[in-house]
Tab-separated table of C-alpha atoms in Angstrom:
chain	number	residue	atom	x	y	z
A	1	MET	CA	-80.313	-31.812	-44.252
A	2	LYS	CA	-77.509	-31.278	-41.799
A	3	GLN	CA	-74.290	-29.613	-42.913
A	4	PRO	CA	-71.011	-31.602	-42.440
A	5	PHE	CA	-69.372	-31.095	-39.017
A	6	ARG	CA	-66.217	-29.738	-40.544
A	7	LYS	CA	-68.030	-27.189	-42.650
A	8	LYS	CA	-70.464	-26.227	-39.866
A	9	HIS	CA	-67.547	-25.685	-37.371
A	10	GLY	CA	-64.937	-24.391	-39.805
A	11	PRO	CA	-64.720	-20.858	-38.277
A	12	LEU	CA	-64.554	-22.165	-34.893
A	13	ASN	CA	-61.556	-24.306	-35.791
A	14	LEU	CA	-59.836	-21.437	-37.455
A	15	GLN	CA	-60.283	-19.466	-34.162
A	16	VAL	CA	-58.716	-22.134	-32.090
A	17	ALA	CA	-55.892	-22.487	-34.462
A	18	GLY	CA	-55.266	-18.723	-34.386
A	19	ARG	CA	-55.218	-18.711	-30.729
A	20	TYR	CA	-52.747	-21.627	-30.531
A	21	ARG	CA	-50.482	-19.827	-33.020
A	22	ILE	CA	-50.724	-16.660	-30.901
A	23	LEU	CA	-49.895	-18.611	-27.801
A	24	GLY	CA	-47.039	-20.369	-29.602
A	25	LEU	CA	-45.654	-16.961	-30.668
A	26	LEU	CA	-45.837	-15.638	-27.081
A	27	LEU	CA	-44.234	-18.680	-25.827
A	28	VAL	CA	-41.175	-18.119	-28.403
A	29	LEU	CA	-41.010	-14.558	-27.365
A	30	TRP	CA	-40.917	-15.386	-23.687
A	31	LEU	CA	-38.250	-18.047	-24.136
A	32	THR	CA	-36.194	-15.822	-26.308
A	33	GLY	CA	-36.528	-13.131	-23.462
A	34	LEU	CA	-35.294	-15.629	-21.025
A	35	ALA	CA	-32.276	-16.432	-23.152
A	36	LEU	CA	-31.455	-12.750	-23.725
A	37	THR	CA	-31.843	-12.049	-19.882
A	38	ALA	CA	-29.699	-15.042	-19.049
A	39	SER	CA	-26.928	-13.896	-21.616
A	40	ALA	CA	-27.035	-10.265	-20.136
A	41	TRP	CA	-26.879	-11.567	-16.500
A	42	THR	CA	-23.782	-13.886	-17.519
A	43	ALA	CA	-22.044	-10.893	-19.252
A	44	GLU	CA	-22.730	-8.655	-16.166
A	45	THR	CA	-21.314	-11.222	-13.838
A	46	ASP	CA	-18.191	-11.934	-15.826
A	47	PRO	CA	-15.233	-11.141	-13.382
A	48	GLU	CA	-13.237	-8.051	-14.081
A	49	ARG	CA	-9.611	-9.027	-15.182
A	50	ILE	CA	-6.773	-7.457	-13.169
A	51	THR	CA	-3.221	-8.134	-14.242
A	52	ILE	CA	-0.461	-7.714	-11.888
A	53	ILE	CA	3.173	-6.959	-13.316
A	54	VAL	CA	5.922	-7.690	-11.049
A	55	SER	CA	9.366	-6.011	-11.596
A	56	LEU	CA	11.433	-8.732	-9.821
A	57	LYS	CA	10.934	-11.905	-7.787
A	58	ILE	CA	12.194	-10.396	-4.533
A	59	LYS	CA	10.484	-10.835	-1.066
A	60	PRO	CA	9.181	-7.228	-0.714
A	61	TYR	CA	7.385	-7.462	-4.065
A	62	MET	CA	6.052	-11.058	-3.443
A	63	ASP	CA	4.714	-10.023	-0.147
A	64	ALA	CA	2.782	-7.271	-1.819
A	65	VAL	CA	1.372	-9.549	-4.442
A	66	GLN	CA	0.413	-11.952	-1.600
A	67	GLY	CA	-1.477	-9.070	0.105
A	68	ILE	CA	-3.404	-8.442	-3.088
A	69	ARG	CA	-4.431	-11.948	-3.495
A	70	GLU	CA	-5.606	-12.244	0.197
A	71	GLN	CA	-7.579	-9.195	-0.246
A	72	LEU	CA	-9.354	-10.312	-3.530
A	73	VAL	CA	-9.160	-14.092	-3.445
A	74	LYS	CA	-12.638	-14.454	-1.860
A	75	ARG	CA	-14.385	-11.981	-4.476
A	76	ASN	CA	-15.979	-13.632	-7.526
A	77	ASP	CA	-16.213	-10.368	-9.413
A	78	VAL	CA	-12.511	-10.299	-10.077
A	79	ALA	CA	-9.957	-12.497	-11.771
A	80	LEU	CA	-6.248	-12.021	-10.959
A	81	ASN	CA	-3.230	-12.835	-13.366
A	82	VAL	CA	0.263	-12.305	-12.321
A	83	MET	CA	3.057	-11.595	-14.806
A	84	PHE	CA	6.809	-11.257	-14.171
A	85	MET	CA	9.189	-9.153	-16.032
A	86	ASP	CA	12.098	-11.059	-17.427
A	87	ALA	CA	14.965	-8.794	-18.072
A	88	GLN	CA	17.234	-11.521	-19.160
A	89	ASN	CA	15.185	-13.345	-21.780
A	90	ASP	CA	12.938	-10.361	-22.688
A	91	ALA	CA	15.208	-7.279	-22.280
A	92	GLY	CA	12.931	-4.988	-24.470
A	93	HIS	CA	9.816	-6.521	-22.847
A	94	ASP	CA	8.424	-7.022	-26.205
A	95	SER	CA	6.968	-10.445	-25.253
A	96	LEU	CA	5.285	-9.084	-22.178
A	97	ALA	CA	3.825	-6.298	-24.242
A	98	LYS	CA	2.460	-8.733	-26.833
A	99	ARG	CA	0.955	-11.048	-24.106
A	100	MET	CA	-0.764	-7.974	-22.326
A	101	GLY	CA	-2.112	-6.690	-25.795
A	102	ALA	CA	-3.406	-10.154	-26.814
A	103	SER	CA	-5.830	-10.273	-23.741
A	104	PRO	CA	-5.780	-6.810	-22.151
A	105	PRO	CA	-7.147	-6.663	-18.690
A	106	ARG	CA	-9.510	-4.014	-17.229
A	107	LEU	CA	-6.842	-2.978	-14.865
A	108	ALA	CA	-3.182	-3.476	-14.687
A	109	VAL	CA	-1.176	-2.954	-11.365
A	110	ALA	CA	2.638	-2.382	-11.657
A	111	ILE	CA	4.765	-3.676	-8.517
A	112	GLY	CA	8.013	-1.848	-8.502
A	113	PRO	CA	9.543	0.841	-10.639
A	114	GLU	CA	10.647	-1.205	-13.684
A	115	ALA	CA	7.016	-2.587	-14.008
A	116	MET	CA	5.694	1.086	-13.638
A	117	GLU	CA	7.984	2.390	-16.319
A	118	PHE	CA	6.849	-0.555	-18.607
A	119	LEU	CA	3.120	0.074	-17.977
A	120	TRP	CA	3.170	3.656	-18.737
A	121	THR	CA	5.696	3.763	-21.569
A	122	ARG	CA	5.445	0.395	-23.348
A	123	PHE	CA	1.897	-0.636	-22.844
A	124	GLN	CA	-0.294	1.981	-24.531
A	125	SER	CA	-3.974	1.200	-24.139
A	126	ALA	CA	-6.381	3.829	-23.247
A	127	ALA	CA	-8.938	1.074	-22.366
A	128	VAL	CA	-6.841	-0.284	-19.575
A	129	LYS	CA	-6.875	1.512	-16.226
A	130	LYS	CA	-3.453	1.456	-14.631
A	131	MET	CA	-1.959	2.006	-10.991
A	132	TYR	CA	1.335	1.454	-9.291
A	133	ALA	CA	2.563	0.057	-5.857
A	134	MET	CA	5.958	-0.373	-4.218
A	135	VAL	CA	7.739	2.473	-6.007
A	136	LEU	CA	10.016	4.946	-4.398
A	137	ASP	CA	9.856	8.558	-5.966
A	138	PRO	CA	7.267	7.508	-8.655
A	139	GLU	CA	7.721	11.097	-10.152
A	140	ARG	CA	11.210	10.028	-11.050
A	141	VAL	CA	10.144	6.848	-12.800
A	142	VAL	CA	7.200	8.330	-14.996
A	143	PRO	CA	7.304	12.273	-15.140
A	144	GLY	CA	3.876	13.695	-14.444
A	145	TYR	CA	3.141	11.011	-11.966
A	146	ALA	CA	0.663	13.388	-10.233
A	147	ARG	CA	-1.730	12.143	-12.933
A	148	ARG	CA	-1.001	8.561	-12.020
A	149	CYS	CA	-2.734	6.410	-9.436
A	150	GLY	CA	-0.982	4.217	-6.961
A	151	ILE	CA	0.731	3.770	-3.549
A	152	GLY	CA	4.390	4.773	-3.343
A	153	LEU	CA	6.987	3.943	-0.770
A	154	ASN	CA	7.465	7.477	0.272
A	155	ILE	CA	6.060	8.519	3.870
A	156	PRO	CA	5.381	12.285	4.053
A	157	ALA	CA	7.927	14.182	5.867
A	158	GLU	CA	5.427	15.732	8.337
A	159	ARG	CA	4.002	12.237	9.240
A	160	GLN	CA	7.637	11.001	10.163
A	161	ILE	CA	8.440	14.094	12.090
A	162	LYS	CA	5.359	13.514	14.178
A	163	GLU	CA	6.332	9.956	14.826
A	164	PHE	CA	9.839	11.036	16.025
A	165	LYS	CA	8.023	13.545	18.478
A	166	GLU	CA	5.836	10.888	19.785
A	167	LYS	CA	8.108	7.948	19.943
A	168	LEU	CA	11.605	9.857	20.711
A	169	PRO	CA	10.306	12.882	22.759
A	170	GLU	CA	13.768	13.666	24.092
A	171	LEU	CA	15.310	14.141	20.453
A	172	LYS	CA	15.225	17.974	19.987
A	173	ARG	CA	18.002	18.098	17.423
A	174	ILE	CA	18.143	15.821	14.688
A	175	GLY	CA	20.463	15.707	11.515
A	176	LEU	CA	19.087	14.657	8.353
A	177	ILE	CA	21.847	13.389	5.833
A	178	TYR	CA	20.850	13.369	2.088
A	179	HIS	CA	21.918	14.228	-1.457
A	180	PRO	CA	20.385	17.762	-2.583
A	181	GLY	CA	20.178	16.568	-5.997
A	182	MET	CA	17.834	13.738	-4.994
A	183	ASN	CA	16.100	14.781	-1.952
A	184	GLN	CA	16.256	18.646	-1.462
A	185	GLY	CA	12.486	19.113	-1.668
A	186	PHE	CA	11.904	16.409	1.135
A	187	ALA	CA	14.577	18.057	3.179
A	188	LEU	CA	12.792	21.352	3.138
A	189	GLN	CA	9.505	19.957	3.921
A	190	ALA	CA	10.959	18.144	6.767
A	191	LYS	CA	12.626	21.290	8.102
A	192	THR	CA	9.373	23.116	8.019
A	193	ALA	CA	7.483	20.208	9.746
A	194	ALA	CA	10.194	19.835	12.391
A	195	SER	CA	10.005	23.491	13.314
A	196	GLN	CA	6.255	23.149	13.607
A	197	ASN	CA	6.695	20.299	16.204
A	198	GLY	CA	9.474	21.813	18.261
A	199	ILE	CA	12.268	19.945	16.746
A	200	GLU	CA	15.463	21.549	15.306
A	201	LEU	CA	16.256	19.762	11.987
A	202	MET	CA	19.872	20.384	10.680
A	203	LEU	CA	20.179	19.659	6.999
A	204	LEU	CA	23.368	17.757	6.294
A	205	ALA	CA	23.741	17.837	2.596
A	206	VAL	CA	26.488	15.724	0.919
A	207	ASP	CA	27.281	15.253	-2.675
A	208	SER	CA	29.034	11.930	-2.444
A	209	LEU	CA	29.872	9.078	-0.284
A	210	ASP	CA	33.333	10.500	0.456
A	211	GLU	CA	31.782	13.638	2.009
A	212	ILE	CA	29.645	11.727	4.746
A	213	SER	CA	32.482	11.187	7.311
A	214	VAL	CA	33.749	14.830	7.057
A	215	VAL	CA	30.149	16.239	7.523
A	216	LEU	CA	29.160	13.912	10.257
A	217	ASN	CA	32.416	14.556	12.261
A	218	ASN	CA	31.613	18.143	12.297
A	219	HIS	CA	28.122	17.602	13.606
A	220	TRP	CA	28.275	14.671	15.967
A	221	ALA	CA	28.500	17.118	19.042
A	222	THR	CA	25.562	19.216	17.952
A	223	ILE	CA	22.928	16.520	17.180
A	224	GLY	CA	21.051	13.978	19.238
A	225	GLY	CA	19.729	12.026	16.251
A	226	LEU	CA	20.860	11.039	12.793
A	227	TRP	CA	17.878	10.620	10.309
A	228	MET	CA	18.731	8.480	7.303
A	229	ILE	CA	16.281	8.267	4.454
A	230	PRO	CA	16.058	6.311	1.330
A	231	ASP	CA	18.688	8.075	-0.886
A	232	ARG	CA	20.311	6.329	-3.792
A	233	VAL	CA	23.456	8.451	-3.739
A	234	VAL	CA	24.591	8.568	-0.290
A	235	ILE	CA	23.060	5.479	1.416
A	236	SER	CA	24.368	2.011	0.832
A	237	GLU	CA	23.748	-1.184	2.807
A	238	SER	CA	27.389	-1.624	3.396
A	239	LEU	CA	27.731	1.899	4.844
A	240	ILE	CA	24.836	1.642	7.267
A	241	PRO	CA	26.628	-0.447	10.027
A	242	TYR	CA	29.572	1.941	9.920
A	243	LEU	CA	27.444	5.017	10.318
A	244	ILE	CA	25.429	3.468	13.161
A	245	LYS	CA	28.619	2.312	14.908
A	246	SER	CA	30.063	5.999	14.626
A	247	ALA	CA	26.739	7.344	15.923
A	248	MET	CA	26.701	5.034	18.912
A	249	ALA	CA	30.301	6.046	19.771
A	250	ASN	CA	28.958	9.738	19.900
A	251	ASN	CA	25.744	8.838	21.797
A	252	VAL	CA	23.546	9.768	18.705
A	253	ALA	CA	20.401	7.714	17.818
A	254	VAL	CA	20.079	6.621	14.384
A	255	ILE	CA	16.758	6.606	12.814
A	256	GLY	CA	16.270	4.366	9.689
A	257	TYR	CA	13.868	3.216	7.168
A	258	ASN	CA	13.822	-0.700	7.254
A	259	ARG	CA	14.577	-3.638	9.615
A	260	TYR	CA	18.179	-3.867	8.547
A	261	PHE	CA	18.672	-0.473	10.431
A	262	ILE	CA	17.229	-2.062	13.827
A	263	GLU	CA	19.215	-5.208	13.210
A	264	SER	CA	22.427	-3.086	12.703
A	265	GLY	CA	21.823	-1.195	15.864
A	266	ALA	CA	19.795	1.879	14.996
A	267	ALA	CA	17.360	3.244	17.814
A	268	CYS	CA	14.350	3.491	15.637
A	269	ALA	CA	13.188	2.665	12.131
A	270	LEU	CA	9.992	3.339	10.143
A	271	VAL	CA	9.429	-0.048	8.561
A	272	ARG	CA	7.040	-0.373	5.554
A	273	LYS	CA	4.539	-3.248	5.825
A	274	TYR	CA	4.760	-4.754	2.300
A	275	GLN	CA	2.071	-7.305	2.647
A	276	THR	CA	-0.385	-4.607	4.111
A	277	MET	CA	0.724	-2.321	1.160
A	278	GLY	CA	-0.604	-5.123	-1.116
A	279	LYS	CA	-3.947	-5.006	0.550
A	280	GLN	CA	-4.040	-1.318	0.331
A	281	ALA	CA	-3.268	-1.686	-3.427
A	282	ALA	CA	-6.198	-4.260	-3.749
A	283	GLU	CA	-8.718	-1.614	-2.098
A	284	MET	CA	-7.445	0.949	-4.460
A	285	ALA	CA	-7.882	-1.400	-7.487
A	286	LEU	CA	-11.598	-2.020	-6.538
A	287	SER	CA	-11.973	1.609	-6.161
A	288	MET	CA	-10.680	2.376	-9.607
A	289	LEU	CA	-12.686	-0.404	-11.166
A	290	TYR	CA	-16.064	0.444	-9.763
A	291	GLU	CA	-15.903	4.112	-8.822
A	292	ASP	CA	-13.200	5.474	-10.927
A	293	VAL	CA	-11.684	6.863	-7.813
A	294	CYS	CA	-8.028	7.035	-6.809
A	295	GLU	CA	-7.321	8.718	-3.287
A	296	PRO	CA	-3.882	9.648	-2.259
A	297	THR	CA	-2.654	6.840	0.222
A	298	ILE	CA	0.210	6.718	2.650
A	299	PRO	CA	1.946	3.435	2.588
A	300	ALA	CA	1.344	1.025	5.520
A	301	TYR	CA	4.276	1.064	8.016
A	302	GLU	CA	5.099	0.549	11.624
A	303	VAL	CA	7.605	2.230	13.980
A	304	LEU	CA	10.186	0.002	15.526
A	305	ILE	CA	12.034	1.188	18.729
A	306	ASN	CA	15.038	-0.485	20.011
A	307	PRO	CA	15.090	0.111	23.922
A	308	ARG	CA	18.494	-1.261	24.445
A	309	VAL	CA	19.982	1.142	22.157
A	310	LEU	CA	18.091	4.066	23.610
A	311	GLU	CA	19.391	2.846	27.230
A	312	THR	CA	23.035	2.651	25.849
A	313	ILE	CA	23.079	6.250	24.611
A	314	GLY	CA	21.172	7.742	27.472
A	315	LEU	CA	17.646	8.180	26.101
A	316	SER	CA	14.470	7.186	27.946
A	317	TYR	CA	12.060	4.734	26.462
A	318	PRO	CA	8.554	6.091	26.459
A	319	ALA	CA	6.194	4.082	28.679
A	320	SER	CA	3.559	4.322	26.188
A	321	GLN	CA	5.587	2.149	23.646
A	322	GLY	CA	4.312	-1.579	23.873
A	323	PRO	CA	6.003	-4.727	22.893
A	324	GLU	CA	4.641	-4.438	19.522
A	325	ASN	CA	6.832	-1.596	18.753
A	326	GLN	CA	9.967	-3.478	19.471
A	327	PRO	CA	12.020	-5.433	17.133
């Protein structure tokens, strides 16, 4: 008598069922692996958040922010957030610190000295990388700045002296007016660099605005150029036109540090290019994010020459200087 089909083929059915269970388990594991891979891929491709803290809404700072945006806007691996300091409604910057702490970025960029001071003294987070831009004398803003990363507004003395030698080769004696308490170190570096480049640099130290006229009146006859550097003590915007007019009357070429000097009649000015500095800051930010590297960077600038002024005071205009170097 034949056995029932189910009983006869029972072991076979069990084998088939077992195989299906194994295949089902493998399918579940495969799908789980896909989900985990997708999750990991999503996490890896989340953009790195960069917060830009701006000291004030003034054109130089906004130009720098624009430069950062232009450099990073097409990248999908970073996300920018811009915050402005509000001295009027948030004098202690408590609100800004709370907002930063609630959603800390991977990197914070301080634009201007106030933002730099806030970032290093008020916002304490070891997990957030920090850098600065558009800061004059950063070592005065946050002590120990050599350990800080960023792009200052200072152009090395040696670089400026070389620019004078190339752009104004007839100037052999230049007077540098400065406050010793603010710029003594820079003045000494400049004197050494000038000597190495065949230029005699006379250090005209003054302790107050009242001393400037006296010191210059004693040296107009012995200098061919007057070099004015950013110095909070002895240089003010209202003083610049007066000094330039006095220099012109004595056939002395004034060398300044922004477009206002050229517009006021200076012969030459080393003008910082703020938007390009923003692009420099963007590149530095990427290096910090992905390589943890921060290389010293000279701020972007251009040398403007005023040929009409040079002609008026009897200095020749180098033929190598093209229209792009004129105001």
